[in-house]
Amino acid sequence: MADRRIIFATGNEGKMREIRAILADTGMEVLSMKEAGIHVDVVEDGATFEENARIKAKAIAAVCGEIVLADDSGLEIDYLNKEPGVYSARYMGEDTSYTVKNQNLLERLEGVPEEKRTARFVCAIAAAFPDGSVETVSAAMEGIIGYEAKGENGFGYDPIFYLPEYGLSTAELSMELKNEASHRGKALRKMKQVLEKRLSER
Ligand code: IMP
């Protein structure tokens, strides 16, 4: 059914797999922008993760008239006034490797004791509906910045982000465990509830 179609504004295959798995039992069909034949470049110039997700979802829904989901995520380090925050992907330049970015953050935290190394990954997801309304959810995964980069799984800042309860970096977790604990997994599950409610009201 066309009204059960959802476009997810991402080109990232990993994110597509995750959202399809989470929405699998709802009967909703989730398409990437590419699969839906939509090509829109959106400038993410919001000051918060939620704002960026809303900007992206609304801009794409305006073009296609379908339900559009968009996400924005990043790392907040308390000792660095929540840097890199909404600039997580752009920190030190888009083309700089994460080996270099992670090393830089470890250096900026040199000598900082464990209790001041608190950090979190945040994920906001916005859903823009054809009637012009937008709903957002967000979730976080709390942890600390470790003293060295460790682990081969995951991506981005995972090697320096540690979950104290596991004593492991998120790059050392299996994908299943990370999806269960992650900011994105939690936010996606919240969004699933929003969508189910909206669709049941029709
Ligand atoms: P985006 O939401 O795909 O634009 O991601 C923003 C940036 O945040 C990514 O490029 C990563 O640097 C960082 N990030 C977001 N989620 C994670 C994660 O789960 N692990 C590691 N880095 C992440």
Coordinates of C-alpha atoms and ligand atoms in Angstrom, one line a residue:
M1 CA 0.0 0.0 0.0
A2 CA 1.4 3.4 -1.0
D3 CA 0.4 5.0 2.3
R4 CA 2.6 2.5 4.2
R5 CA 5.7 3.6 2.3
I6 CA 8.3 5.5 4.2
I7 CA 11.4 7.1 2.7
F8 CA 14.5 7.2 4.9
A9 CA 16.8 10.1 4.0
T10 CA 20.1 8.3 4.1
G11 CA 22.6 6.9 1.7
N12 CA 24.0 4.7 4.4
E13 CA 23.3 1.0 3.9
G14 CA 24.0 0.1 7.6
K15 CA 21.3 2.5 8.7
M16 CA 18.9 1.1 6.1
R17 CA 19.4 -2.4 7.4
E18 CA 18.9 -1.3 11.0
I19 CA 15.6 0.5 10.3
R20 CA 14.3 -2.2 8.1
A21 CA 14.9 -4.7 10.9
I22 CA 13.2 -2.6 13.5
L23 CA 10.2 -1.8 11.3
A24 CA 9.9 -5.3 9.8
D25 CA 6.9 -6.4 11.8
T26 CA 4.9 -3.2 11.0
G27 CA 4.2 -4.0 7.4
M28 CA 5.7 -0.6 6.4
E29 CA 7.9 -0.5 3.3
V30 CA 11.1 1.5 3.9
L31 CA 12.9 2.9 0.9
S32 CA 16.2 4.8 0.7
M33 CA 16.2 8.1 -1.2
K34 CA 18.0 6.3 -4.0
E35 CA 15.4 3.5 -4.2
A36 CA 12.6 6.1 -4.3
G37 CA 14.4 8.0 -7.0
I38 CA 14.8 11.2 -5.0
H39 CA 17.9 13.4 -5.2
V40 CA 17.9 16.4 -3.0
D41 CA 20.9 18.1 -1.4
V42 CA 20.0 19.5 2.0
V43 CA 22.2 21.9 3.9
E44 CA 22.2 20.8 7.6
D45 CA 22.7 24.1 9.3
G46 CA 20.7 23.6 12.4
A47 CA 22.1 24.2 15.9
T48 CA 20.9 20.9 17.3
F49 CA 20.5 17.3 16.2
E50 CA 16.8 17.6 16.3
E51 CA 16.8 20.7 14.2
N52 CA 19.0 19.1 11.5
A53 CA 16.8 16.0 11.4
R54 CA 13.7 18.2 11.0
I55 CA 15.3 20.3 8.2
K56 CA 16.3 17.2 6.3
A57 CA 13.0 15.4 6.7
K58 CA 10.8 18.4 5.8
A59 CA 12.9 19.4 2.7
I60 CA 12.6 15.9 1.3
A61 CA 8.9 15.5 2.2
A62 CA 8.2 18.7 0.4
V63 CA 9.6 17.2 -2.8
C64 CA 8.0 13.8 -2.7
G65 CA 4.8 14.1 -0.7
E66 CA 5.4 10.9 1.2
I67 CA 6.3 10.1 4.9
V68 CA 10.0 10.9 5.2
L69 CA 12.3 10.0 8.1
A70 CA 15.7 11.7 8.6
D71 CA 18.2 11.3 11.3
D72 CA 21.1 13.3 12.7
S73 CA 23.6 12.0 15.2
G74 CA 26.9 12.8 16.9
L75 CA 29.2 12.7 19.9
E76 CA 29.0 15.1 22.8
I77 CA 32.0 15.2 25.2
D78 CA 31.2 17.1 28.4
Y79 CA 34.7 18.2 29.1
L80 CA 34.9 19.9 25.7
N81 CA 31.6 21.8 26.1
K82 CA 29.8 19.1 24.1
E83 CA 32.1 19.1 21.1
P84 CA 32.2 17.8 18.4
G85 CA 28.3 17.7 18.7
V86 CA 26.5 18.6 15.5
Y87 CA 29.9 19.0 13.9
S88 CA 30.8 15.4 14.5
A89 CA 31.1 14.4 10.8
R90 CA 32.8 17.8 9.9
Y91 CA 35.2 17.9 12.9
M92 CA 38.7 18.6 11.6
G93 CA 37.3 18.4 8.1
E94 CA 35.0 15.8 6.4
D95 CA 38.0 14.2 4.7
T96 CA 40.1 13.8 7.9
S97 CA 40.4 10.1 8.9
Y98 CA 38.8 9.0 12.2
T99 CA 42.2 7.7 13.3
V100 CA 43.3 11.3 13.3
K101 CA 40.1 12.7 14.7
N102 CA 40.1 10.2 17.6
Q103 CA 43.8 10.8 18.3
N104 CA 43.1 14.5 18.5
L105 CA 40.3 14.1 20.9
L106 CA 42.4 11.8 23.1
E107 CA 45.1 14.4 23.2
R108 CA 42.6 17.2 24.1
L109 CA 41.6 15.0 27.1
E110 CA 45.2 14.2 28.2
G111 CA 45.4 14.2 32.0
V112 CA 41.6 14.5 32.5
P113 CA 40.5 12.1 35.2
E114 CA 37.9 9.4 34.4
E115 CA 35.0 11.1 36.2
K116 CA 35.4 14.1 33.9
R117 CA 35.5 12.1 30.7
T118 CA 31.8 11.6 30.4
A119 CA 30.3 11.6 26.9
R120 CA 27.3 10.4 24.9
F121 CA 26.3 9.5 21.4
V122 CA 23.0 11.3 20.5
C123 CA 20.6 10.5 17.7
A124 CA 17.5 12.5 16.7
I125 CA 15.1 11.2 14.1
A126 CA 12.4 13.4 12.5
A127 CA 9.3 12.1 10.6
A128 CA 7.7 14.6 8.2
F129 CA 4.2 13.7 7.1
P130 CA 2.4 14.7 3.9
D131 CA 0.0 17.0 5.9
G132 CA 3.0 19.1 6.8
S133 CA 3.4 18.0 10.4
V134 CA 6.7 16.9 11.8
E135 CA 7.4 14.7 14.8
T136 CA 10.9 14.2 16.4
V137 CA 12.3 11.7 18.9
S138 CA 15.8 11.5 20.3
A139 CA 17.9 9.1 22.4
A140 CA 21.4 8.9 23.8
M141 CA 23.9 6.3 24.8
E142 CA 26.0 7.4 27.8
G143 CA 29.7 6.5 28.2
I144 CA 33.1 7.8 28.7
I145 CA 36.0 8.7 26.4
G146 CA 38.8 6.1 27.1
Y147 CA 42.5 6.6 27.2
E148 CA 43.2 4.8 23.9
A149 CA 41.5 3.8 20.7
K150 CA 40.5 0.2 20.7
G151 CA 38.4 -2.2 18.6
E152 CA 37.7 -2.8 14.9
N153 CA 33.9 -2.9 14.7
G154 CA 31.6 0.0 14.3
F155 CA 32.8 3.3 12.7
G156 CA 33.6 7.0 13.5
Y157 CA 34.2 7.7 17.1
D158 CA 33.4 4.1 18.3
P159 CA 37.1 3.2 19.1
I160 CA 37.4 5.9 21.8
F161 CA 33.9 5.7 23.3
Y162 CA 33.7 3.2 26.2
L163 CA 30.7 1.7 28.0
P164 CA 31.8 1.4 31.6
E165 CA 29.3 -1.4 32.3
Y166 CA 31.0 -3.6 29.7
G167 CA 34.6 -2.2 30.0
L168 CA 34.7 -2.2 26.2
S169 CA 34.7 0.5 23.5
T170 CA 31.7 0.4 21.2
A171 CA 34.1 -0.7 18.5
E172 CA 34.7 -3.8 20.5
L173 CA 31.0 -4.7 20.8
S174 CA 29.2 -7.1 18.3
M175 CA 26.8 -5.3 16.0
E176 CA 23.8 -6.9 17.7
L177 CA 24.9 -5.6 21.1
K178 CA 25.7 -2.1 19.8
N179 CA 22.3 -1.8 18.0
E180 CA 20.5 -2.8 21.1
A181 CA 22.3 -0.3 23.3
S182 CA 22.9 2.5 20.8
H183 CA 21.4 5.9 20.5
R184 CA 20.2 5.1 17.0
G185 CA 18.6 1.8 17.9
K186 CA 16.8 3.5 20.9
A187 CA 15.6 6.4 18.8
L188 CA 14.4 4.1 16.0
R189 CA 12.4 2.1 18.4
K190 CA 10.8 5.3 19.7
M191 CA 10.1 6.4 16.2
K192 CA 8.4 3.1 15.5
Q193 CA 5.9 3.9 18.2
V194 CA 5.2 7.3 16.8
L195 CA 4.6 5.8 13.3
E196 CA 2.4 3.1 14.6
K197 CA 0.3 5.6 16.4
R198 CA 0.0 7.9 13.4
L199 CA -0.9 5.1 11.0
S200 CA -3.5 3.7 13.4
E201 CA -5.3 7.1 13.6
R202 CA -6.0 7.2 9.9
Ligands
IMP1 P1 25.3 11.3 10.7 O1 24.2 11.4 11.7 O2 25.2 10.1 9.9 O3 25.5 12.6 10.0 O4 26.6 11.1 11.7 C1 27.3 12.1 12.3 C2 28.6 11.7 12.8 O5 28.5 11.3 14.1 C3 29.2 10.4 12.1 O6 29.9 10.8 11.0 C4 30.2 10.0 13.2 O7 31.3 10.7 13.2 C5 29.4 10.3 14.5 N1 28.6 9.1 14.9 C6 27.2 9.1 15.0 N2 26.9 7.9 15.5 C7 28.0 7.2 15.7 C8 28.2 5.9 16.3 O8 27.4 5.1 16.6 N3 29.6 5.5 16.4 C9 30.6 6.4 16.1 N4 30.4 7.6 15.6 C10 29.1 8.0 15.4

